[in-house]
Amino acid sequence: MIWVAFFMLSVFKIDSYLYFMNSILIAHIRKSIDLNDSEAEMVLSYFDQQTIRKKTLLLEEGHICNKQYFILKGCLRSYIINAKGNEQTLQFGIESWWVTDYMSFQNQNASHFFIQAIENSEVLSISKTALEELLSQLPKLERYFKLTLQKSFGAAQMRIKYLFTMTAEERYHHFNDSFPDFVQRVPQYMLASYLDFSPEFMSKIRAGKI
Amino acid sequence: MIWVAFFMLSVFKIDSYLYFMNSILIAHIRKSIDLNDSEAEMVLSYFDQQTIRKKTLLLEEGHICNKQYFILKGCLRSYIINAKGNEQTLQFGIESWWVTDYMSFQNQNASHFFIQAIENSEVLSISKTALEELLSQLPKLERYFKLTLQKSFGAAQMRIKYLFTMTAEERYHHFNDSFPDFVQRVPQYMLASYLDFSPEFMSKIRAGKI
DNA sequence: TGATTTTCTTGAAGTAGATTAAGTTTTTTG
DNA sequence: CAAAAAACTTAATCTACTTCAAGAAAATCA
């Protein structure tokens, strides 16, 4: 009876905006594996929801990456600062993407990357210890993370292929055609660095002067 | 008693070269998760061992990738052919590395890549259906594959970082310093394409004429 | 072993895209 | 709303590489 009352309480909470946002993660997991409602509740209990203002750094180069972030709303990027002091974007993440430095997270050593919010964002974060506990409680989640990583690795492979085979102009048009909405969301200079050319060159491509 | 006899048989088999080679995979898995001897036997029963001659293609662009390969001995690479008809190496794999096109394997659609042996090699291969069956028999292997992918993705991220931040000459010296033995094993023109510059330029770097 | 194929080298000429620097437009902030 | 900061544009100059072409060396094959 006590349990039922507790459950009712949590059903009320379900109606809140907060729960709606969290359910994005559950929906995402359910695309890969089955999860009943009590398992879903358990999963969420291991995460913290954070509201992050644009430009906030979630990870700095040289620090240990101790969170994995799942984006509920907004946009994050990972980037490095090169020898000339310019930022170069390695990865963008939007709604339903995971962003982290897996190597630093896994091995608990210094990260090579920065992770930053480039829009006001809502994320779910989980620490290494919390994730390990969750995975030992619910081992079938390993499969979900495996599938997520498979997708990420596949994307990284294609990225390298594009960097190798396309000219700067081709990469720009290809990205534009593939993600027309996303292009509106990020500053051009960040996209230029992601596509590995200078912001000035991007201006020229856009102006059709190439 | 029948079971004991069967077990003895398999112990004898253990002594063979074939079993020794296979045990490389088991040893690799055991770095990530626990596996008792009967589980290990079961894992191996899902794999085929193949001897592959240098230059043999294991996957061609446009075909569906229906195997994952674990390298027991030798060296594989994945590559593409660019618009000018030149091969560009995306990845090398040596002993204890997995090589496959995860996207094509997972989604059963046309691959963008070639996979080729660049030395006479011994590999263990597993088909998608066999892998799925194995994973449902032994779900804890999901964790092993997750950790493998985490490593691969981390390596791909670092690769992109190096492509972004280093000059051709720096990339060459960095690779040389990191993998001095491996450099001896592959033709220079393949390494040049992997590092994203021309074979002619590599000659000049090596001759110190840069 | 000699013949063939594959890989590596060298130098001259060309180019995709970087750099620099200054000005303009847009966005954010108090 | 004005002021400051962030983002974008333009044009001139420069350079890290590519491309081309031809020959030399090394590896493989019959």
Tab-separated table of C-alpha atoms in Angstrom, chain A residues 123-198:
chain	number	residue	atom	x	y	z
A	123	VAL	CA	20.844	17.975	-20.627
A	124	LEU	CA	20.746	14.806	-18.579
A	125	SER	CA	24.100	14.016	-17.061
A	126	ILE	CA	25.425	10.865	-15.481
A	127	SER	CA	28.718	10.342	-13.680
A	128	LYS	CA	31.016	7.376	-14.230
A	129	THR	CA	30.183	5.774	-10.901
A	130	ALA	CA	26.443	6.293	-11.406
A	131	LEU	CA	26.649	4.848	-14.913
A	132	GLU	CA	28.572	1.807	-13.713
A	133	GLU	CA	26.036	1.187	-10.978
A	134	LEU	CA	23.163	1.590	-13.422
A	135	LEU	CA	24.781	-0.812	-15.874
A	136	SER	CA	25.302	-3.427	-13.211
A	137	GLN	CA	21.661	-3.008	-12.125
A	138	LEU	CA	20.383	-3.179	-15.691
A	139	PRO	CA	22.994	-4.893	-17.884
A	140	LYS	CA	20.797	-4.830	-20.961
A	141	LEU	CA	21.609	-1.119	-21.224
A	142	GLU	CA	25.070	-2.146	-22.414
A	143	ARG	CA	23.415	-3.004	-25.710
A	144	TYR	CA	21.843	0.442	-25.974
A	145	PHE	CA	25.188	2.128	-25.429
A	146	LYS	CA	26.868	-0.249	-27.850
A	147	LEU	CA	24.357	0.681	-30.560
A	148	THR	CA	24.796	4.378	-29.791
A	149	LEU	CA	28.564	4.053	-30.112
A	150	GLN	CA	28.217	2.071	-33.305
A	151	LYS	CA	26.290	4.954	-34.793
A	152	SER	CA	28.783	7.522	-33.536
A	153	PHE	CA	31.743	5.566	-34.845
A	154	GLY	CA	30.030	5.089	-38.206
A	155	ALA	CA	29.453	8.836	-38.378
A	156	ALA	CA	33.111	9.507	-37.542
A	157	GLN	CA	34.217	7.148	-40.335
A	158	MET	CA	32.006	8.927	-42.842
A	159	ARG	CA	33.317	12.234	-41.582
A	160	ILE	CA	36.879	11.140	-42.326
A	161	LYS	CA	35.797	9.915	-45.743
A	162	TYR	CA	34.289	13.318	-46.541
A	163	LEU	CA	37.361	15.166	-45.294
A	164	PHE	CA	39.502	12.978	-47.549
A	165	THR	CA	37.470	13.029	-50.728
A	166	MET	CA	35.673	16.364	-50.952
A	167	THR	CA	36.931	19.885	-51.572
A	168	ALA	CA	36.014	22.594	-49.071
A	169	GLU	CA	33.195	23.760	-51.310
A	170	GLU	CA	31.820	20.245	-51.730
A	171	ARG	CA	31.893	19.678	-47.980
A	172	TYR	CA	29.976	22.906	-47.428
A	173	HIS	CA	27.258	22.095	-49.950
A	174	HIS	CA	27.014	18.507	-48.795
A	175	PHE	CA	26.542	19.580	-45.196
A	176	ASN	CA	24.025	22.218	-46.201
A	177	ASP	CA	22.005	19.741	-48.214
A	178	SER	CA	22.133	17.114	-45.478
A	179	PHE	CA	21.260	19.365	-42.517
A	180	PRO	CA	19.586	22.538	-43.817
A	181	ASP	CA	17.878	23.336	-40.498
A	182	PHE	CA	20.958	22.741	-38.418
A	183	VAL	CA	23.038	25.181	-40.454
A	184	GLN	CA	20.750	27.969	-39.197
A	185	ARG	CA	21.477	27.084	-35.587
A	186	VAL	CA	25.253	27.462	-35.428
A	187	PRO	CA	27.581	30.398	-36.141
A	188	GLN	CA	29.238	30.084	-39.516
A	189	TYR	CA	32.715	30.202	-38.115
A	190	MET	CA	32.023	27.108	-36.012
A	191	LEU	CA	30.682	25.253	-39.003
A	192	ALA	CA	33.692	26.357	-41.060
A	193	SER	CA	36.051	24.881	-38.477
A	194	TYR	CA	33.975	21.680	-38.316
A	195	LEU	CA	34.296	21.333	-42.087
A	196	ASP	CA	38.004	22.165	-41.842
A	197	PHE	CA	38.355	25.470	-43.648
A	198	SER	CA	38.649	29.102	-42.613
